[in-house]
PDB file of C-alpha atoms in Angstrom:
ATOM      1  CA  UNK Y 123    -128.291  -4.220   5.614  1.00 50.00           C
ATOM      2  CA  UNK Y 124    -129.862  -6.646   7.877  1.00 47.00           C
ATOM      3  CA  UNK Y 125    -132.948  -4.736   8.432  1.00 47.00           C
ATOM      4  CA  UNK Y 126    -133.696  -4.085   4.786  1.00 52.00           C
ATOM      5  CA  UNK Y 127    -133.552  -7.527   3.949  1.00 46.00           C
ATOM      6  CA  UNK Y 128    -135.555  -8.437   6.697  1.00 47.00           C
ATOM      7  CA  UNK Y 129    -137.943  -6.088   5.502  1.00 48.00           C
ATOM      8  CA  UNK Y 130    -137.687  -6.652   2.130  1.00 50.00           C
ATOM      9  CA  UNK Y 131    -138.705 -10.527   2.688  1.00 52.00           C
ATOM     10  CA  UNK Y 132    -141.582  -9.705   5.500  1.00 52.00           C
ATOM     11  CA  UNK Y 133    -140.015 -12.015   8.245  1.00 58.00           C
ATOM     12  CA  UNK Y 134    -139.929  -8.795  10.724  1.00 77.00           C
ATOM     13  CA  UNK Y 135    -144.226  -9.547  10.271  1.00 87.00           C
ATOM     14  CA  UNK Y 136    -144.404 -12.836  12.256  1.00 90.00           C
ATOM     15  CA  UNK Y 137    -141.853 -12.780  13.981  1.00 90.00           C
ATOM     16  CA  UNK Y 138    -143.561  -9.393  16.003  1.00 92.00           C
ATOM     17  CA  UNK Y 139    -146.824 -10.547  15.717  1.00 94.00           C
ATOM     18  CA  UNK Y 140    -146.056 -13.667  17.198  1.00 95.00           C
ATOM     19  CA  UNK Y 141    -143.736 -11.263  20.198  1.00 95.00           C
ATOM     20  CA  UNK Y 142    -146.676  -9.114  20.666  1.00 95.00           C
ATOM     21  CA  UNK Y 143    -149.284 -11.648  21.052  1.00 97.00           C
ATOM     22  CA  UNK Y 144    -147.320 -13.658  24.092  1.00 97.00           C
ATOM     23  CA  UNK Y 145    -146.660 -10.248  25.519  1.00 96.00           C
ATOM     24  CA  UNK Y 146    -149.289  -8.112  25.116  1.00 94.00           C
ATOM     25  CA  UNK Y 147    -151.796 -11.672  25.762  1.00 95.00           C
ATOM     26  CA  UNK Y 148    -150.584 -14.813  26.721  1.00 97.00           C
ATOM     27  CA  UNK Y 149    -147.890 -13.678  29.307  1.00 96.00           C
ATOM     28  CA  UNK Y 150    -150.877 -11.997  30.750  1.00 94.00           C
ATOM     29  CA  UNK Y 151    -153.585 -14.706  30.624  1.00 95.00           C
ATOM     30  CA  UNK Y 152    -151.984 -18.302  30.912  1.00 96.00           C
ATOM     31  CA  UNK Y 153    -150.263 -18.037  34.049  1.00 95.00           C
ATOM     32  CA  UNK Y 154    -154.432 -17.630  35.540  1.00 94.00           C
ATOM     33  CA  UNK Y 155    -155.934 -20.270  33.275  1.00 94.00           C
ATOM     34  CA  UNK Y 156    -155.688 -23.412  35.894  1.00 92.00           C
ATOM     35  CA  UNK Y 157    -156.927 -21.487  38.804  1.00 92.00           C
ATOM     36  CA  UNK Y 158    -160.072 -20.376  36.402  1.00 93.00           C
ATOM     37  CA  UNK Y 159    -160.697 -23.726  35.064  1.00 92.00           C
ATOM     38  CA  UNK Y 160    -160.059 -25.102  38.778  1.00 92.00           C
ATOM     39  CA  UNK Y 161    -162.842 -22.381  40.030  1.00 91.00           C
ATOM     40  CA  UNK Y 162    -165.045 -23.732  37.283  1.00 90.00           C
ATOM     41  CA  UNK Y 163    -164.617 -27.637  37.925  1.00 90.00           C
ATOM     42  CA  UNK Y 164    -165.690 -27.045  41.632  1.00 89.00           C
ATOM     43  CA  UNK Y 165    -168.960 -26.674  40.438  1.00 85.00           C
ATOM     44  CA  UNK Y 166    -169.115 -29.028  37.968  1.00 83.00           C
ATOM     45  CA  UNK Y 167    -166.749 -31.265  38.727  1.00 77.00           C
ATOM     46  CA  UNK Y 168    -167.892 -33.808  35.780  1.00 78.00           C
ATOM     47  CA  UNK Y 169    -167.374 -31.105  33.085  1.00 80.00           C
ATOM     48  CA  UNK Y 170    -162.971 -30.736  33.405  1.00 82.00           C
ATOM     49  CA  UNK Y 171    -162.878 -34.238  34.892  1.00 80.00           C
ATOM     50  CA  UNK Y 172    -159.106 -34.521  33.119  1.00 87.00           C
ATOM     51  CA  UNK Y 173    -156.810 -31.830  34.694  1.00 88.00           C
ATOM     52  CA  UNK Y 174    -154.562 -32.225  31.750  1.00 90.00           C
ATOM     53  CA  UNK Y 175    -157.065 -30.495  29.484  1.00 92.00           C
ATOM     54  CA  UNK Y 176    -157.398 -27.338  31.773  1.00 94.00           C
ATOM     55  CA  UNK Y 177    -154.954 -25.240  29.547  1.00 96.00           C
ATOM     56  CA  UNK Y 178    -155.712 -22.958  26.497  1.00 97.00           C
ATOM     57  CA  UNK Y 179    -156.113 -24.737  23.465  1.00 98.00           C
ATOM     58  CA  UNK Y 180    -154.590 -22.321  20.719  1.00 98.00           C
ATOM     59  CA  UNK Y 181    -155.949 -22.716  17.026  1.00 97.00           C
ATOM     60  CA  UNK Y 182    -153.271 -21.609  14.329  1.00 97.00           C
ATOM     61  CA  UNK Y 183    -154.786 -22.644  11.188  1.00 96.00           C
ATOM     62  CA  UNK Y 184    -151.642 -22.252   8.334  1.00 95.00           C
ATOM     63  CA  UNK Y 185    -154.331 -20.860   6.415  1.00 93.00           C
ATOM     64  CA  UNK Y 186    -155.033 -17.871   8.098  1.00 93.00           C
ATOM     65  CA  UNK Y 187    -158.678 -18.513   8.013  1.00 92.00           C
ATOM     66  CA  UNK Y 188    -160.004 -17.422  11.350  1.00 94.00           C
ATOM     67  CA  UNK Y 189    -163.865 -17.744  12.396  1.00 93.00           C
ATOM     68  CA  UNK Y 190    -165.018 -15.214  15.092  1.00 93.00           C
ATOM     69  CA  UNK Y 191    -167.864 -17.607  15.724  1.00 95.00           C
ATOM     70  CA  UNK Y 192    -166.487 -21.270  16.422  1.00 96.00           C
ATOM     71  CA  UNK Y 193    -170.625 -22.550  16.448  1.00 96.00           C
ATOM     72  CA  UNK Y 194    -170.436 -21.538  12.729  1.00 94.00           C
ATOM     73  CA  UNK Y 195    -167.407 -23.211  11.811  1.00 93.00           C
ATOM     74  CA  UNK Y 196    -168.283 -26.568  13.021  1.00 96.00           C
ATOM     75  CA  UNK Y 197    -171.420 -27.821  14.452  1.00 96.00           C
ATOM     76  CA  UNK Y 198    -169.751 -30.140  16.523  1.00 97.00           C
ATOM     77  CA  UNK Y 199    -168.566 -27.247  18.607  1.00 98.00           C
ATOM     78  CA  UNK Y 200    -170.745 -25.284  21.205  1.00 97.00           C
ATOM     79  CA  UNK Y 201    -170.217 -22.919  23.487  1.00 97.00           C
ATOM     80  CA  UNK Y 202    -170.634 -23.873  27.083  1.00 95.00           C
ATOM     81  CA  UNK Y 203    -170.043 -20.954  29.147  1.00 94.00           C
ATOM     82  CA  UNK Y 204    -167.013 -18.275  29.894  1.00 94.00           C
ATOM     83  CA  UNK Y 205    -164.144 -18.858  32.880  1.00 93.00           C
ATOM     84  CA  UNK Y 206    -163.922 -16.250  34.978  1.00 88.00           C
ATOM     85  CA  UNK Y 207    -162.936 -13.040  33.894  1.00 86.00           C
ATOM     86  CA  UNK Y 208    -159.261 -11.358  34.507  1.00 84.00           C
ATOM     87  CA  UNK Y 209    -159.526  -7.435  34.957  1.00 86.00           C
ATOM     88  CA  UNK Y 210    -156.370  -5.639  34.655  1.00 84.00           C
ATOM     89  CA  UNK Y 211    -155.672  -1.140  33.927  1.00 82.00           C
ATOM     90  CA  UNK Y 212    -153.822  -1.664  30.249  1.00 84.00           C
ATOM     91  CA  UNK Y 213    -152.254   1.305  28.573  1.00 83.00           C
ATOM     92  CA  UNK Y 214    -154.510   3.737  29.823  1.00 85.00           C
ATOM     93  CA  UNK Y 215    -157.727   1.837  29.340  1.00 88.00           C
ATOM     94  CA  UNK Y 216    -158.952   0.790  33.007  1.00 85.00           C
ATOM     95  CA  UNK Y 217    -161.064  -2.556  33.908  1.00 86.00           C
ATOM     96  CA  UNK Y 218    -159.443  -4.088  30.961  1.00 86.00           C
ATOM     97  CA  UNK Y 219    -161.431  -7.627  30.815  1.00 90.00           C
ATOM     98  CA  UNK Y 220    -159.635 -10.805  29.604  1.00 91.00           C
ATOM     99  CA  UNK Y 221    -161.552 -13.760  29.091  1.00 92.00           C
ATOM    100  CA  UNK Y 222    -161.838 -17.544  27.510  1.00 95.00           C
ATOM    101  CA  UNK Y 223    -164.928 -19.514  26.382  1.00 96.00           C
ATOM    102  CA  UNK Y 224    -165.137 -23.026  27.476  1.00 96.00           C
ATOM    103  CA  UNK Y 225    -166.856 -25.243  24.248  1.00 97.00           C
ATOM    104  CA  UNK Y 226    -168.254 -28.601  24.587  1.00 96.00           C
ATOM    105  CA  UNK Y 227    -166.685 -30.501  21.346  1.00 97.00           C
ATOM    106  CA  UNK Y 228    -168.798 -33.607  19.845  1.00 96.00           C
ATOM    107  CA  UNK Y 229    -166.681 -36.582  18.549  1.00 95.00           C
ATOM    108  CA  UNK Y 230    -167.569 -39.182  15.763  1.00 94.00           C
ATOM    109  CA  UNK Y 231    -168.785 -41.356  18.598  1.00 94.00           C
ATOM    110  CA  UNK Y 232    -171.470 -38.442  20.135  1.00 95.00           C
ATOM    111  CA  UNK Y 233    -169.723 -37.859  23.561  1.00 95.00           C
ATOM    112  CA  UNK Y 234    -168.460 -34.559  24.158  1.00 95.00           C
ATOM    113  CA  UNK Y 235    -164.922 -33.067  25.506  1.00 95.00           C
ATOM    114  CA  UNK Y 236    -164.929 -29.746  27.238  1.00 95.00           C
ATOM    115  CA  UNK Y 237    -162.014 -27.209  26.764  1.00 95.00           C
ATOM    116  CA  UNK Y 238    -161.290 -23.599  26.729  1.00 97.00           C
ATOM    117  CA  UNK Y 239    -160.301 -22.852  22.742  1.00 97.00           C
ATOM    118  CA  UNK Y 240    -159.891 -19.978  20.860  1.00 97.00           C
ATOM    119  CA  UNK Y 241    -157.906 -18.735  17.649  1.00 97.00           C
ATOM    120  CA  UNK Y 242    -154.550 -17.465  17.650  1.00 97.00           C
ATOM    121  CA  UNK Y 243    -155.778 -13.484  16.822  1.00 95.00           C
ATOM    122  CA  UNK Y 244    -152.942 -12.666  14.752  1.00 95.00           C
ATOM    123  CA  UNK Y 245    -153.281 -14.940  12.325  1.00 95.00           C
ATOM    124  CA  UNK Y 246    -156.542 -12.209  11.357  1.00 92.00           C
ATOM    125  CA  UNK Y 247    -153.485  -9.451  10.644  1.00 89.00           C
ATOM    126  CA  UNK Y 248    -151.742 -11.776   8.561  1.00 88.00           C
ATOM    127  CA  UNK Y 249    -154.775 -12.715   6.562  1.00 87.00           C
ATOM    128  CA  UNK Y 250    -155.908  -8.749   6.183  1.00 86.00           C
ATOM    129  CA  UNK Y 251    -152.526  -7.793   5.128  1.00 81.00           C
ATOM    130  CA  UNK Y 252    -152.641 -10.565   2.404  1.00 78.00           C
ATOM    131  CA  UNK Y 253    -156.054  -8.941   1.116  1.00 76.00           C
ATOM    132  CA  UNK Y 254    -154.337  -5.212   1.276  1.00 66.00           C
ATOM    133  CA  UNK Y 255    -152.392  -3.825  -1.823  1.00 66.00           C
ATOM    134  CA  UNK Y 256    -150.458  -1.491   0.550  1.00 64.00           C
ATOM    135  CA  UNK Y 257    -148.829  -4.861   2.120  1.00 60.00           C
ATOM    136  CA  UNK Y 258    -148.643  -6.967  -0.966  1.00 66.00           C
ATOM    137  CA  UNK Y 259    -148.689 -10.242   0.583  1.00 72.00           C
ATOM    138  CA  UNK Y 260    -149.014 -13.318  -1.781  1.00 78.00           C
ATOM    139  CA  UNK Y 261    -150.992 -16.817  -0.651  1.00 80.00           C
ATOM    140  CA  UNK Y 262    -147.497 -18.208  -0.592  1.00 84.00           C
ATOM    141  CA  UNK Y 263    -145.769 -15.371   1.653  1.00 85.00           C
ATOM    142  CA  UNK Y 264    -148.793 -15.754   3.664  1.00 87.00           C
ATOM    143  CA  UNK Y 265    -148.341 -19.293   4.094  1.00 90.00           C
ATOM    144  CA  UNK Y 266    -144.497 -18.418   4.769  1.00 90.00           C
ATOM    145  CA  UNK Y 267    -145.835 -15.837   7.457  1.00 90.00           C
ATOM    146  CA  UNK Y 268    -147.988 -18.482   8.836  1.00 93.00           C
ATOM    147  CA  UNK Y 269    -145.160 -20.791   9.534  1.00 94.00           C
ATOM    148  CA  UNK Y 270    -142.597 -18.680  11.108  1.00 92.00           C
ATOM    149  CA  UNK Y 271    -145.509 -16.997  13.572  1.00 94.00           C
ATOM    150  CA  UNK Y 272    -146.292 -20.710  14.997  1.00 96.00           C
ATOM    151  CA  UNK Y 273    -142.119 -21.607  15.094  1.00 95.00           C
ATOM    152  CA  UNK Y 274    -141.457 -18.298  17.124  1.00 94.00           C
ATOM    153  CA  UNK Y 275    -144.558 -18.309  19.096  1.00 97.00           C
ATOM    154  CA  UNK Y 276    -143.701 -22.091  19.826  1.00 97.00           C
ATOM    155  CA  UNK Y 277    -140.082 -21.326  20.972  1.00 96.00           C
ATOM    156  CA  UNK Y 278    -141.055 -18.388  23.392  1.00 97.00           C
ATOM    157  CA  UNK Y 279    -143.742 -20.170  25.033  1.00 97.00           C
ATOM    158  CA  UNK Y 280    -141.598 -23.378  25.755  1.00 96.00           C
ATOM    159  CA  UNK Y 281    -138.824 -20.618  27.346  1.00 96.00           C
ATOM    160  CA  UNK Y 282    -141.348 -18.935  29.435  1.00 96.00           C
ATOM    161  CA  UNK Y 283    -141.771 -20.506  32.806  1.00 94.00           C
ATOM    162  CA  UNK Y 284    -145.027 -18.396  33.902  1.00 93.00           C
ATOM    163  CA  UNK Y 285    -146.840 -20.249  30.683  1.00 96.00           C
ATOM    164  CA  UNK Y 286    -145.591 -24.113  31.364  1.00 95.00           C
ATOM    165  CA  UNK Y 287    -148.543 -26.642  30.981  1.00 94.00           C
ATOM    166  CA  UNK Y 288    -151.199 -23.772  30.474  1.00 96.00           C
ATOM    167  CA  UNK Y 289    -151.512 -24.010  26.783  1.00 97.00           C
ATOM    168  CA  UNK Y 290    -151.592 -26.076  23.976  1.00 97.00           C
ATOM    169  CA  UNK Y 291    -150.940 -25.258  20.067  1.00 97.00           C
ATOM    170  CA  UNK Y 292    -152.964 -26.294  17.427  1.00 97.00           C
ATOM    171  CA  UNK Y 293    -151.370 -25.932  14.105  1.00 96.00           C
ATOM    172  CA  UNK Y 294    -153.117 -27.094  11.197  1.00 95.00           C
ATOM    173  CA  UNK Y 295    -153.614 -26.758   7.350  1.00 92.00           C
ATOM    174  CA  UNK Y 296    -157.061 -27.025   6.284  1.00 86.00           C
ATOM    175  CA  UNK Y 297    -158.027 -29.731   3.651  1.00 85.00           C
ATOM    176  CA  UNK Y 298    -158.762 -28.583  -0.054  1.00 78.00           C
ATOM    177  CA  UNK Y 299    -161.864 -30.093  -0.077  1.00 79.00           C
ATOM    178  CA  UNK Y 300    -164.337 -28.940   2.619  1.00 76.00           C
ATOM    179  CA  UNK Y 301    -165.503 -31.463   5.676  1.00 85.00           C
ATOM    180  CA  UNK Y 302    -167.738 -30.500   7.690  1.00 88.00           C
ATOM    181  CA  UNK Y 303    -165.973 -31.560  11.164  1.00 94.00           C
ATOM    182  CA  UNK Y 304    -162.381 -30.777  10.706  1.00 95.00           C
ATOM    183  CA  UNK Y 305    -162.056 -28.663  13.105  1.00 96.00           C
ATOM    184  CA  UNK Y 306    -163.400 -30.132  15.594  1.00 97.00           C
ATOM    185  CA  UNK Y 307    -161.904 -33.754  14.962  1.00 96.00           C
ATOM    186  CA  UNK Y 308    -158.322 -31.753  14.946  1.00 96.00           C
ATOM    187  CA  UNK Y 309    -158.908 -30.497  18.516  1.00 97.00           C
ATOM    188  CA  UNK Y 310    -160.354 -33.633  19.737  1.00 96.00           C
ATOM    189  CA  UNK Y 311    -157.441 -35.766  18.538  1.00 96.00           C
ATOM    190  CA  UNK Y 312    -155.137 -33.418  20.745  1.00 96.00           C
ATOM    191  CA  UNK Y 313    -158.054 -33.887  23.701  1.00 95.00           C
ATOM    192  CA  UNK Y 314    -157.827 -37.419  23.407  1.00 94.00           C
ATOM    193  CA  UNK Y 315    -153.746 -37.059  23.424  1.00 93.00           C
ATOM    194  CA  UNK Y 316    -154.093 -35.545  26.471  1.00 93.00           C
ATOM    195  CA  UNK Y 317    -156.119 -37.774  27.838  1.00 88.00           C
ATOM    196  CA  UNK Y 318    -153.934 -40.556  27.507  1.00 88.00           C
ATOM    197  CA  UNK Y 319    -151.255 -38.795  29.147  1.00 86.00           C
ATOM    198  CA  UNK Y 320    -152.761 -37.874  32.473  1.00 78.00           C
ATOM    199  CA  UNK Y 321    -153.843 -41.699  32.304  1.00 80.00           C
ATOM    200  CA  UNK Y 322    -149.591 -42.495  32.108  1.00 73.00           C
ATOM    201  CA  UNK Y 323    -148.959 -39.850  34.929  1.00 66.00           C
ATOM    202  CA  UNK Y 324    -151.757 -41.208  37.012  1.00 66.00           C
ATOM    203  CA  UNK Y 325    -150.359 -45.225  36.194  1.00 67.00           C
ATOM    204  CA  UNK Y 326    -146.520 -44.077  37.089  1.00 66.00           C
ATOM    205  CA  UNK Y 327    -145.620 -44.688  33.392  1.00 58.00           C
ATOM    206  CA  UNK Y 328    -144.063 -41.758  31.376  1.00 52.00           C
ATOM    207  CA  UNK Y 329    -146.494 -40.005  28.847  1.00 49.00           C
ATOM    208  CA  UNK Y 330    -144.801 -40.058  25.182  1.00 47.00           C
ATOM    209  CA  UNK Y 331    -145.562 -36.651  23.234  1.00 45.00           C
ATOM    210  CA  UNK Y 332    -148.059 -37.883  20.102  1.00 42.00           C
ATOM    211  CA  UNK Y 333    -145.949 -38.816  17.473  1.00 38.00           C
ATOM    212  CA  UNK Y 334    -147.900 -36.093  15.176  1.00 39.00           C
ATOM    213  CA  UNK Y 335    -147.332 -32.977  16.977  1.00 44.00           C
ATOM    214  CA  UNK Y 336    -145.507 -30.276  14.943  1.00 49.00           C
ATOM    215  CA  UNK Y 337    -142.058 -29.534  15.922  1.00 48.00           C
ATOM    216  CA  UNK Y 338    -140.734 -26.139  14.863  1.00 45.00           C
ATOM    217  CA  UNK Y 339    -137.416 -28.198  13.239  1.00 46.00           C
ATOM    218  CA  UNK Y 340    -140.530 -29.588  10.457  1.00 53.00           C
ATOM    219  CA  UNK Y 341    -141.417 -26.942   9.687  1.00 54.00           C
ATOM    220  CA  UNK Y 342    -140.188 -25.762   5.969  1.00 48.00           C
ATOM    221  CA  UNK Y 343    -140.685 -22.334   5.908  1.00 43.00           C
ATOM    222  CA  UNK Y 344    -139.809 -21.968   2.119  1.00 40.00           C
ATOM    223  CA  UNK Y 345    -142.356 -22.813   0.387  1.00 38.00           C
ATOM    224  CA  UNK Y 346    -143.738 -22.421  -3.631  1.00 36.00           C
ATOM    225  CA  UNK Y 347    -146.572 -23.104  -5.276  1.00 36.00           C
ATOM    226  CA  UNK Y 348    -145.703 -26.107  -6.980  1.00 36.00           C
ATOM    227  CA  UNK Y 349    -144.076 -27.534  -3.176  1.00 37.00           C
ATOM    228  CA  UNK Y 350    -147.095 -26.431  -0.660  1.00 36.00           C
ATOM    229  CA  UNK Y 351    -146.946 -28.171   2.686  1.00 38.00           C
ATOM    230  CA  UNK Y 352    -148.581 -31.756   3.372  1.00 38.00           C
ATOM    231  CA  UNK Y 353    -151.371 -32.104   5.584  1.00 38.00           C
ATOM    232  CA  UNK Y 354    -149.725 -31.675   9.125  1.00 41.00           C
ATOM    233  CA  UNK Y 355    -150.757 -35.176  10.661  1.00 42.00           C
ATOM    234  CA  UNK Y 356    -150.183 -38.547   9.852  1.00 37.00           C
ATOM    235  CA  UNK Y 357    -152.987 -40.278  11.539  1.00 43.00           C
ATOM    236  CA  UNK Y 358    -155.710 -40.545   9.432  1.00 39.00           C
ATOM    237  CA  UNK Y 359    -158.294 -37.805  10.231  1.00 35.00           C
TER     238      UNK Y 359
END
């Protein structure tokens, strides 16, 4: 009975996608991210000066709109290079390659910030399901699933010792009116927070969590057409 209720409400979709994303990808690559960043930093010491940014920044747009080319999504985001590849044998595929791309993000003051960033790829599946008649996902259901995906992934990663301090989830809802550099502004905001955290550690004080960081308890999964979620940031960006 519980299984049937779950299937009817489609709650099992986002939950399964989050676990699959973690077990089949993040648990493999995240423990290796810092080493890859360190290797790159040796040859480019000024490129990755802030060690707090030595992690994979995972974009979680609640609209599930995922761009394959970040440079086309926002002209303030420019590809720099790829990090060291990880090659493993997986599920019958020999020499399967895992890699991440390093980008330069330009802020409003024309300053460059560097980080490894990519979208959470399972959101592409949620978006595709909402376009497929067989799945019968409405826009509201897709939004609920995106929130549940984020909450589930956040909880999984919080409990993962292997992935500790190797990632940063960047969840956001794009504004109704298109903003040319919305995405780069979102990423830069998080990079600034990481920079402040590193300074606080170096000065011996306790770094504070950003006041606008999403907590799973803040995400209301019951969304109706008349009660769409408000922007997830409150800092004015």
